[in-house]
DNA sequence: ACCTGAACACCGTTCAAGT
DNA sequence: ACCTGAACACCGTTCAAGT
């Protein structure tokens, strides 16, 4: 009964020569620009190719279809985001649990906010295709990094890091995303961020 | 620099005769069914019309374009959901704050879970179009209902209901949505729900 | 190894004609 | 008042031909 759709699309072939790499980068850049200026509905292969300065045929050498292009663009973005989070988690090793949570919230919030237009454009672009594998891979990395971080907290002895990480990551990432989707005012956003932070910290102290 | 897109599409005209109402319902039902079985990518106007037993032209009498159809379908769903939440909020008036939060989480969680396929299909269908006005209207209703409920809690005297409602609603709805997007196991989901609940309750007790 | 662009199938949308 | 479906413009995708 599940929607019958193809497996997650992957890049057709890797660019081997330097000019090919330039081409692929140009295609990615053109896609993002069009997404930002015109929205996902007006994103056509012809326009992407034209903006990238290549022909449609060239685009299809590297991406089997339009979905694969959008998929790859999102994969790129999520990979960079996961890397940032992993770095923060590594840097916070050994700190107090409260500081860890604050840093995690800060990092994610910052990443979403600093290029809000990009975040929104990518959210919307990817949604019509099955991106669950991307989301799962991303969540897996973030969970793992958070677990490792929490396990190193001196004031968290005796609490299992695995379920704790799952809860915190889901609550934090879900809240940020939702805050992002709603049209909150800057004042409301600032207040919410503080409340989310203290909520997680109170939760850590309890029990 | 914002994506240049049309204003939120609205139904072209209201059905005046009985058979027209039947037609519109058939179109909605066909859209949902196709979304569930084939996914948003294979949702074409021709197929919707065919499944609904009408011609394409008929569909275009009630919806100015395909987007408007998807928009209206989502509006329907969110309206029903908001109504459920408002009812719960009314029913919980005068209870203790902890019970309120638990009921709110339960209601939303239940609504998302009982027809998980529908939830997912609608999420994906609406994402490529600008649904911010839908989201805002929904959030506004839920916020208002939650505020009114919290203001009636005997154990919450002296705490402002408005920012409290905003925080709780954003955290709860964001978490549920995120939990939903990740492919969590039933055991993890159950655990998460309990933790979210106690997290909100500890937060209410604090300060 | 990489690129081109005309050609094809199909989808969203319209509109003159019907009941 | 409501419905039909051929017709049109345009989009995704291919492939024979080029460098």
Short mmCIF file of C-alpha atoms (C1' of nucleotides) in Angstrom, two decimals:
data_model
loop_
_atom_site.label_atom_id
_atom_site.label_comp_id
_atom_site.label_asym_id
_atom_site.label_seq_id
_atom_site.Cartn_x
_atom_site.Cartn_y
_atom_site.Cartn_z
CA UNK A 1 0.00 0.00 0.00
CA UNK A 2 3.04 2.22 0.33
CA UNK A 3 3.62 4.69 -2.47
CA UNK A 4 5.32 2.81 -5.28
CA UNK A 5 8.33 4.89 -6.08
CA UNK A 6 11.81 4.34 -7.33
CA UNK A 7 14.75 3.86 -5.01
CA UNK A 8 16.49 7.07 -3.97
CA UNK A 9 18.10 8.51 -7.07
CA UNK A 10 21.85 8.73 -7.13
CA UNK A 11 24.26 10.65 -9.35
CA UNK A 12 24.62 8.84 -12.65
CA UNK A 13 28.36 9.15 -12.92
CA UNK A 14 31.19 10.90 -11.21
CA UNK A 15 32.93 13.72 -13.05
CA UNK A 16 36.38 12.51 -14.08
CA UNK A 17 37.90 15.55 -15.67
CA UNK A 18 38.32 19.02 -14.24
CA UNK A 19 35.85 20.66 -16.61
CA UNK A 20 33.23 18.07 -15.66
CA UNK A 21 33.61 18.98 -12.00
CA UNK A 22 33.10 22.60 -12.91
CA UNK A 23 29.98 21.61 -14.83
CA UNK A 24 28.49 19.71 -11.91
CA UNK A 25 29.20 22.56 -9.52
CA UNK A 26 27.62 25.00 -11.93
CA UNK A 27 24.52 22.81 -12.11
CA UNK A 28 24.25 22.65 -8.31
CA UNK A 29 24.71 26.38 -8.01
CA UNK A 30 22.15 27.11 -10.74
CA UNK A 31 19.63 24.82 -9.06
CA UNK A 32 20.00 26.52 -5.70
CA UNK A 33 19.77 29.98 -7.24
CA UNK A 34 16.62 29.14 -9.18
CA UNK A 35 15.11 27.55 -6.10
CA UNK A 36 15.79 30.72 -4.14
CA UNK A 37 14.53 33.20 -6.71
CA UNK A 38 11.65 31.34 -8.33
CA UNK A 39 10.66 28.53 -6.00
CA UNK A 40 10.45 24.76 -6.58
CA UNK A 41 7.51 24.94 -8.94
CA UNK A 42 9.39 26.92 -11.52
CA UNK A 43 12.49 24.77 -11.30
CA UNK A 44 12.72 23.18 -14.75
CA UNK A 45 15.58 21.19 -16.19
CA UNK A 46 15.79 23.54 -19.14
CA UNK A 47 16.19 26.57 -16.91
CA UNK A 48 18.73 24.88 -14.67
CA UNK A 49 20.81 23.87 -17.67
CA UNK A 50 20.55 27.32 -19.21
CA UNK A 51 21.51 29.07 -15.98
CA UNK A 52 24.43 26.69 -15.55
CA UNK A 53 25.55 27.44 -19.09
CA UNK A 54 25.23 23.88 -20.37
CA UNK A 55 22.70 21.92 -22.40
CA UNK A 56 20.02 19.71 -20.92
CA UNK A 57 21.79 16.65 -22.22
CA UNK A 58 24.82 17.48 -20.12
CA UNK A 59 22.71 17.67 -16.99
CA UNK A 60 21.36 14.21 -17.74
CA UNK A 61 24.86 12.84 -17.96
CA UNK A 62 25.36 13.44 -14.26
CA UNK A 63 21.84 13.10 -12.92
CA UNK A 64 19.45 10.39 -14.16
CA UNK A 65 16.50 12.71 -13.62
CA UNK A 66 15.36 15.92 -12.00
CA UNK A 67 14.64 14.19 -8.70
CA UNK A 68 18.19 12.94 -8.46
CA UNK A 69 19.44 16.48 -8.86
CA UNK A 70 17.31 17.78 -6.01
CA UNK A 71 18.20 14.75 -3.93
CA UNK A 72 21.92 15.32 -4.44
CA UNK A 73 21.61 19.00 -3.59
CA UNK A 74 19.91 18.14 -0.31
CA UNK A 75 22.43 15.41 0.46
CA UNK A 76 25.18 17.98 0.06
CA UNK A 77 23.49 20.36 2.45
CA UNK A 78 22.72 17.75 5.10
CA UNK A 79 26.26 16.43 4.92
CA UNK A 80 27.68 19.87 5.65
CA UNK A 81 25.19 20.35 8.48
CA UNK A 82 25.96 17.00 10.08
CA UNK A 83 29.64 17.83 9.95
CA UNK A 84 29.11 21.07 11.80
CA UNK A 85 27.13 19.32 14.51
CA UNK A 86 29.70 16.56 14.85
CA UNK A 87 32.38 19.17 15.34
CA UNK A 88 30.44 20.91 18.09
CA UNK A 89 29.82 17.58 19.81
CA UNK A 90 33.53 16.76 19.71
CA UNK A 91 34.46 20.17 21.06
CA UNK A 92 32.05 19.88 23.97
CA UNK A 93 33.35 16.52 25.18
CA UNK A 94 33.88 16.55 28.94
CA UNK A 95 31.78 19.65 29.56
CA UNK A 96 28.77 19.76 31.85
CA UNK A 97 25.58 18.37 30.34
CA UNK A 98 23.79 21.72 30.45
CA UNK A 99 26.49 23.38 28.41
CA UNK A 100 26.30 20.53 25.91
CA UNK A 101 22.62 20.99 25.34
CA UNK A 102 23.00 24.74 25.01
CA UNK A 103 25.75 24.30 22.44
CA UNK A 104 23.73 21.79 20.44
CA UNK A 105 20.71 24.05 20.32
CA UNK A 106 22.88 26.99 19.42
CA UNK A 107 24.62 25.18 16.59
CA UNK A 108 21.47 23.91 14.95
CA UNK A 109 19.60 27.14 15.44
CA UNK A 110 22.48 29.10 13.98
CA UNK A 111 22.76 26.82 10.96
CA UNK A 112 19.08 27.17 10.17
CA UNK A 113 18.95 30.90 10.74
CA UNK A 114 22.06 32.21 9.04
CA UNK A 115 20.71 31.21 5.63
CA UNK A 116 17.02 30.96 6.32
CA UNK A 117 16.15 31.30 2.65
CA UNK A 118 18.33 28.34 1.71
CA UNK A 119 16.91 26.22 4.50
CA UNK A 120 13.37 26.96 3.43
CA UNK A 121 14.07 26.45 -0.27
CA UNK A 122 15.65 23.06 0.35
CA UNK A 123 12.87 21.96 2.69
CA UNK A 124 10.37 22.69 -0.01
CA UNK A 125 12.35 21.27 -2.87
CA UNK A 126 12.93 17.89 -1.30
CA UNK A 127 9.51 17.28 0.09
CA UNK A 128 7.84 15.95 -3.00
CA UNK A 129 10.35 13.14 -3.27
CA UNK A 130 11.06 10.39 -0.82
CA UNK A 131 13.88 11.76 1.28
CA UNK A 132 13.51 9.43 4.24
CA UNK A 133 16.87 7.80 3.57
CA UNK A 134 18.52 11.22 3.72
CA UNK A 135 16.77 12.11 6.94
CA UNK A 136 17.64 8.80 8.54
CA UNK A 137 21.29 9.03 7.61
CA UNK A 138 21.45 12.54 8.98
CA UNK A 139 19.64 11.63 12.20
CA UNK A 140 21.93 8.65 12.67
CA UNK A 141 25.04 10.81 12.53
CA UNK A 142 23.62 13.42 14.87
CA UNK A 143 22.42 10.77 17.33
CA UNK A 144 25.79 9.09 17.40
CA UNK A 145 27.70 12.31 17.92
CA UNK A 146 25.29 13.42 20.66
CA UNK A 147 25.51 10.08 22.43
CA UNK A 148 29.29 10.20 22.49
CA UNK A 149 29.19 13.75 23.80
CA UNK A 150 26.67 12.98 26.55
CA UNK A 151 28.58 9.90 27.62
CA UNK A 152 31.53 12.16 28.43
CA UNK A 153 29.56 14.52 30.67
CA UNK A 154 30.87 14.34 34.26
CA UNK A 155 27.48 15.16 35.78
CA UNK A 156 25.48 12.59 33.88
CA UNK A 157 26.89 9.42 35.43
CA UNK A 158 24.40 6.60 35.71
CA UNK A 159 22.13 7.83 32.95
CA UNK A 160 22.03 5.96 29.69
CA UNK A 161 23.30 8.17 26.90
CA UNK A 162 21.48 6.40 24.05
CA UNK A 163 17.83 7.07 24.89
CA UNK A 164 18.79 10.45 26.29
CA UNK A 165 20.39 11.47 23.00
CA UNK A 166 17.38 10.24 21.03
CA UNK A 167 14.99 12.29 23.13
CA UNK A 168 17.05 15.46 23.14
CA UNK A 169 17.86 15.33 19.45
CA UNK A 170 14.26 14.73 18.43
CA UNK A 171 12.88 17.45 20.69
CA UNK A 172 15.51 20.03 19.76
CA UNK A 173 15.52 19.43 16.03
CA UNK A 174 11.77 19.14 15.85
CA UNK A 175 11.23 22.34 17.81
CA UNK A 176 13.70 24.32 15.74
CA UNK A 177 12.15 23.11 12.53
CA UNK A 178 8.66 23.93 13.72
CA UNK A 179 9.69 27.33 15.02
CA UNK A 180 11.14 27.87 11.61
CA UNK A 181 8.01 26.91 9.73
CA UNK A 182 5.74 29.12 11.76
CA UNK A 183 6.11 32.79 11.00
CA UNK A 184 7.33 33.80 14.45
CA UNK A 185 8.60 37.29 15.19
CA UNK A 186 12.28 37.74 16.13
CA UNK A 187 11.24 38.44 19.72
CA UNK A 188 9.19 35.25 19.89
CA UNK A 189 12.01 33.28 18.32
CA UNK A 190 14.52 34.60 20.86
CA UNK A 191 12.21 33.79 23.74
CA UNK A 192 11.48 30.32 22.39
CA UNK A 193 15.14 29.49 22.02
CA UNK A 194 15.79 30.40 25.64
CA UNK A 195 12.82 28.38 26.83
CA UNK A 196 13.81 25.34 24.81
CA UNK A 197 17.24 25.56 26.32
CA UNK A 198 16.04 25.74 29.91
CA UNK A 199 13.47 23.06 29.23
CA UNK A 200 16.19 20.63 28.16
CA UNK A 201 18.37 21.64 31.08
CA UNK A 202 15.64 21.20 33.66
CA UNK A 203 14.92 17.83 32.09
CA UNK A 204 18.55 16.79 32.46
CA UNK A 205 18.62 17.80 36.12
CA UNK A 206 15.40 15.96 36.97
CA UNK A 207 15.26 12.32 38.17
CA UNK B 1 14.42 38.16 -3.28
CA UNK B 2 11.61 35.98 -1.96
CA UNK B 3 10.30 33.34 -4.36
CA UNK B 4 7.86 35.07 -6.67
CA UNK B 5 4.77 32.95 -6.47
CA UNK B 6 1.09 33.47 -6.72
CA UNK B 7 -1.08 34.17 -3.71
CA UNK B 8 -2.40 31.05 -1.96
CA UNK B 9 -4.78 29.39 -4.39
CA UNK B 10 -8.39 29.24 -3.38
CA UNK B 11 -11.30 27.20 -4.66
CA UNK B 12 -12.60 28.77 -7.86
CA UNK B 13 -16.24 28.52 -7.01
CA UNK B 14 -18.47 26.91 -4.47
CA UNK B 15 -20.65 24.02 -5.58
CA UNK B 16 -24.26 25.21 -5.68
CA UNK B 17 -26.17 22.11 -6.60
CA UNK B 18 -26.16 18.73 -4.90
CA UNK B 19 -24.45 16.92 -7.77
CA UNK B 20 -21.69 19.53 -7.75
CA UNK B 21 -21.01 18.85 -4.08
CA UNK B 22 -20.77 15.16 -4.89
CA UNK B 23 -18.32 15.98 -7.67
CA UNK B 24 -16.07 18.04 -5.41
CA UNK B 25 -16.06 15.35 -2.75
CA UNK B 26 -15.20 12.74 -5.36
CA UNK B 27 -12.30 14.88 -6.53
CA UNK B 28 -10.97 15.26 -2.98
CA UNK B 29 -11.30 11.55 -2.34
CA UNK B 30 -9.61 10.64 -5.62
CA UNK B 31 -6.74 13.00 -4.86
CA UNK B 32 -6.15 11.50 -1.43
CA UNK B 33 -6.33 7.94 -2.77
CA UNK B 34 -3.86 8.64 -5.56
CA UNK B 35 -1.55 10.38 -3.12
CA UNK B 36 -1.65 7.34 -0.86
CA UNK B 37 -1.14 4.70 -3.53
CA UNK B 38 1.17 6.41 -6.00
CA UNK B 39 2.76 9.35 -4.22
CA UNK B 40 2.79 13.05 -5.08
CA UNK B 41 4.97 12.69 -8.16
CA UNK B 42 2.41 10.59 -9.98
CA UNK B 43 -0.50 12.80 -9.01
CA UNK B 44 -1.68 14.21 -12.35
CA UNK B 45 -4.84 16.16 -13.05
CA UNK B 46 -5.87 13.63 -15.67
CA UNK B 47 -5.62 10.75 -13.23
CA UNK B 48 -7.44 12.61 -10.48
CA UNK B 49 -10.29 13.46 -12.83
CA UNK B 50 -10.43 9.92 -14.18
CA UNK B 51 -10.45 8.38 -10.71
CA UNK B 52 -13.15 10.81 -9.61
CA UNK B 53 -15.21 9.87 -12.65
CA UNK B 54 -15.27 13.34 -14.17
CA UNK B 55 -13.44 15.15 -16.94
CA UNK B 56 -10.44 17.40 -16.43
CA UNK B 57 -12.52 20.41 -17.34
CA UNK B 58 -14.84 19.73 -14.43
CA UNK B 59 -11.95 19.70 -12.01
CA UNK B 60 -10.86 23.08 -13.31
CA UNK B 61 -14.29 24.50 -12.63
CA UNK B 62 -13.73 24.11 -8.90
CA UNK B 63 -9.96 24.48 -8.62
CA UNK B 64 -8.06 27.08 -10.65
CA UNK B 65 -5.06 24.76 -10.83
CA UNK B 66 -3.49 21.65 -9.41
CA UNK B 67 -1.89 23.54 -6.55
CA UNK B 68 -5.24 24.86 -5.39
CA UNK B 69 -6.53 21.31 -5.21
CA UNK B 70 -3.69 20.16 -3.00
CA UNK B 71 -3.98 23.33 -0.95
CA UNK B 72 -7.68 22.77 -0.34
CA UNK B 73 -7.13 19.14 0.60
CA UNK B 74 -4.61 20.17 3.22
CA UNK B 75 -6.81 22.98 4.49
CA UNK B 76 -9.55 20.42 5.04
CA UNK B 77 -7.24 18.16 7.00
CA UNK B 78 -5.80 20.93 9.16
CA UNK B 79 -9.24 22.27 9.90
CA UNK B 80 -10.38 18.91 11.23
CA UNK B 81 -7.20 18.56 13.25
CA UNK B 82 -7.51 22.03 14.79
CA UNK B 83 -11.08 21.24 15.75
CA UNK B 84 -10.01 18.10 17.59
CA UNK B 85 -7.37 20.00 19.51
CA UNK B 86 -9.76 22.80 20.39
CA UNK B 87 -12.18 20.25 21.79
CA UNK B 88 -9.51 18.68 23.97
CA UNK B 89 -8.47 22.10 25.23
CA UNK B 90 -12.06 22.97 26.13
CA UNK B 91 -12.54 19.65 27.89
CA UNK B 92 -9.41 20.09 30.00
CA UNK B 93 -10.34 23.53 31.30
CA UNK B 94 -9.77 23.76 35.06
CA UNK B 95 -7.54 20.67 35.25
CA UNK B 96 -4.00 20.70 36.60
CA UNK B 97 -1.40 21.96 34.15
CA UNK B 98 0.38 18.61 33.97
CA UNK B 99 -2.77 16.85 32.88
CA UNK B 100 -3.34 19.52 30.26
CA UNK B 101 0.05 19.00 28.69
CA UNK B 102 -0.38 15.24 28.74
CA UNK B 103 -3.76 15.53 27.03
CA UNK B 104 -2.41 17.88 24.39
CA UNK B 105 0.48 15.58 23.56
CA UNK B 106 -1.83 12.61 23.49
CA UNK B 107 -4.32 14.23 21.17
CA UNK B 108 -1.79 15.39 18.62
CA UNK B 109 0.18 12.18 18.77
CA UNK B 110 -2.96 10.16 18.31
CA UNK B 111 -4.12 12.24 15.35
CA UNK B 112 -0.81 11.81 13.58
CA UNK B 113 -0.48 8.14 14.32
CA UNK B 114 -3.92 6.75 13.64
CA UNK B 115 -3.60 7.53 9.94
CA UNK B 116 0.13 7.76 9.56
CA UNK B 117 -0.07 7.18 5.81
CA UNK B 118 -2.45 10.09 5.34
CA UNK B 119 -0.30 12.37 7.48
CA UNK B 120 2.79 11.51 5.51
CA UNK B 121 1.08 11.80 2.13
CA UNK B 122 -0.28 15.23 2.96
CA UNK B 123 3.04 16.45 4.33
CA UNK B 124 4.69 15.52 1.10
CA UNK B 125 1.95 16.79 -1.16
CA UNK B 126 1.83 20.27 0.29
CA UNK B 127 5.50 20.91 0.61
CA UNK B 128 6.22 22.03 -2.90
CA UNK B 129 3.72 24.84 -2.62
CA UNK B 130 3.70 27.75 -0.24
CA UNK B 131 1.60 26.55 2.64
CA UNK B 132 2.76 29.06 5.22
CA UNK B 133 -0.66 30.68 5.41
CA UNK B 134 -2.21 27.29 6.25
CA UNK B 135 0.40 26.59 8.89
CA UNK B 136 -0.01 30.00 10.44
CA UNK B 137 -3.78 29.77 10.61
CA UNK B 138 -3.54 26.34 12.19
CA UNK B 139 -0.90 27.44 14.70
CA UNK B 140 -2.98 30.48 15.59
CA UNK B 141 -5.99 28.34 16.48
CA UNK B 142 -3.95 25.87 18.50
CA UNK B 143 -2.11 28.65 20.32
CA UNK B 144 -5.35 30.37 21.26
CA UNK B 145 -7.01 27.20 22.50
CA UNK B 146 -3.92 26.24 24.49
CA UNK B 147 -3.65 29.70 26.04
CA UNK B 148 -7.26 29.62 27.18
CA UNK B 149 -6.76 26.17 28.63
CA UNK B 150 -3.57 27.09 30.49
CA UNK B 151 -5.13 30.27 31.87
CA UNK B 152 -7.68 28.07 33.62
CA UNK B 153 -5.13 25.83 35.36
CA UNK B 154 -5.34 26.26 39.14
CA UNK B 155 -1.66 25.47 39.68
CA UNK B 156 -0.32 27.92 37.11
CA UNK B 157 -1.23 31.18 38.82
CA UNK B 158 1.21 33.99 38.19
CA UNK B 159 2.60 32.56 34.97
CA UNK B 160 1.74 34.24 31.73
CA UNK B 161 -0.27 31.89 29.57
CA UNK B 162 0.63 33.44 26.20
CA UNK B 163 4.39 32.80 26.01
CA UNK B 164 3.89 29.52 27.84
CA UNK B 165 1.45 28.31 25.22
CA UNK B 166 3.74 29.38 22.40
CA UNK B 167 6.65 27.45 23.86
CA UNK B 168 4.71 24.31 24.66
CA UNK B 169 2.89 24.20 21.34
CA UNK B 170 6.03 24.72 19.31
CA UNK B 171 8.02 22.14 21.26
CA UNK B 172 5.28 19.52 21.27
CA UNK B 173 4.19 19.87 17.67
CA UNK B 174 7.73 20.12 16.42
CA UNK B 175 8.82 17.05 18.34
CA UNK B 176 5.91 14.95 17.19
CA UNK B 177 6.47 15.95 13.60
CA UNK B 178 10.15 15.18 13.79
CA UNK B 179 9.58 11.86 15.54
CA UNK B 180 7.23 11.13 12.73
CA UNK B 181 9.70 11.93 9.96
CA UNK B 182 12.46 9.83 11.40
CA UNK B 183 11.92 6.12 11.02
CA UNK B 184 11.73 5.35 14.74
CA UNK B 185 10.76 1.92 16.04
CA UNK B 186 7.50 1.58 18.01
CA UNK B 187 9.53 1.09 21.18
CA UNK B 188 11.50 4.27 20.56
CA UNK B 189 8.33 6.16 19.74
CA UNK B 190 6.67 5.04 22.96
CA UNK B 191 9.70 6.01 25.01
CA UNK B 192 9.98 9.36 23.29
CA UNK B 193 6.36 10.22 23.93
CA UNK B 194 6.78 9.54 27.65
CA UNK B 195 9.94 11.61 27.82
CA UNK B 196 8.38 14.52 25.95
CA UNK B 197 5.53 14.43 28.42
CA UNK B 198 7.72 14.46 31.52
CA UNK B 199 9.95 17.08 29.93
CA UNK B 200 7.02 19.45 29.53
CA UNK B 201 5.77 18.68 33.02
CA UNK B 202 9.13 19.24 34.68
CA UNK B 203 9.32 22.50 32.76
CA UNK B 204 5.95 23.59 34.09
CA UNK B 205 6.93 22.83 37.64
CA UNK B 206 10.25 24.67 37.41
CA UNK B 207 10.78 28.34 38.34
"C1'" DA C 1 35.36 11.88 -21.90
"C1'" DC C 2 32.29 15.26 -22.39
"C1'" DC C 3 28.87 18.12 -24.65
"C1'" DT C 4 24.80 19.54 -27.90
"C1'" DG C 5 19.91 20.31 -29.07
"C1'" DA C 6 16.11 18.63 -31.97
"C1'" DA C 7 12.59 15.23 -31.13
"C1'" DC C 8 9.02 12.62 -28.37
"C1'" DA C 9 5.81 11.50 -24.86
"C1'" DC C 10 3.16 13.39 -21.49
"C1'" DC C 11 1.17 16.87 -18.19
"C1'" DG C 12 -1.31 21.27 -16.84
"C1'" DT C 13 -4.66 24.23 -18.53
"C1'" DT C 14 -8.19 26.24 -21.69
"C1'" DC C 15 -12.44 26.86 -24.14
"C1'" DA C 16 -15.99 26.08 -27.57
"C1'" DA C 17 -19.63 23.11 -27.49
"C1'" DG C 18 -22.92 20.43 -25.09
"C1'" DT C 19 -26.91 18.98 -21.23
"C1'" DA D 1 -25.43 25.38 -13.48
"C1'" DC D 2 -22.66 21.94 -14.64
"C1'" DC D 3 -20.02 18.96 -17.59
"C1'" DT D 4 -17.00 17.30 -21.76
"C1'" DG D 5 -12.60 16.39 -24.19
"C1'" DA D 6 -9.81 17.83 -28.16
"C1'" DA D 7 -6.22 21.24 -28.57
"C1'" DC D 8 -2.06 23.95 -27.06
"C1'" DA D 9 2.01 25.24 -24.66
"C1'" DC D 10 5.50 23.53 -22.10
"C1'" DC D 11 8.35 20.19 -19.34
"C1'" DG D 12 11.15 15.86 -18.53
"C1'" DT D 13 13.93 12.82 -20.91
"C1'" DT D 14 16.48 10.61 -24.84
"C1'" DC D 15 19.89 9.84 -28.35
"C1'" DA D 16 22.30 10.43 -32.68
"C1'" DA D 17 25.78 13.40 -33.78
"C1'" DG D 18 29.62 16.23 -32.57
"C1'" DT D 19 34.51 17.83 -30.13
#
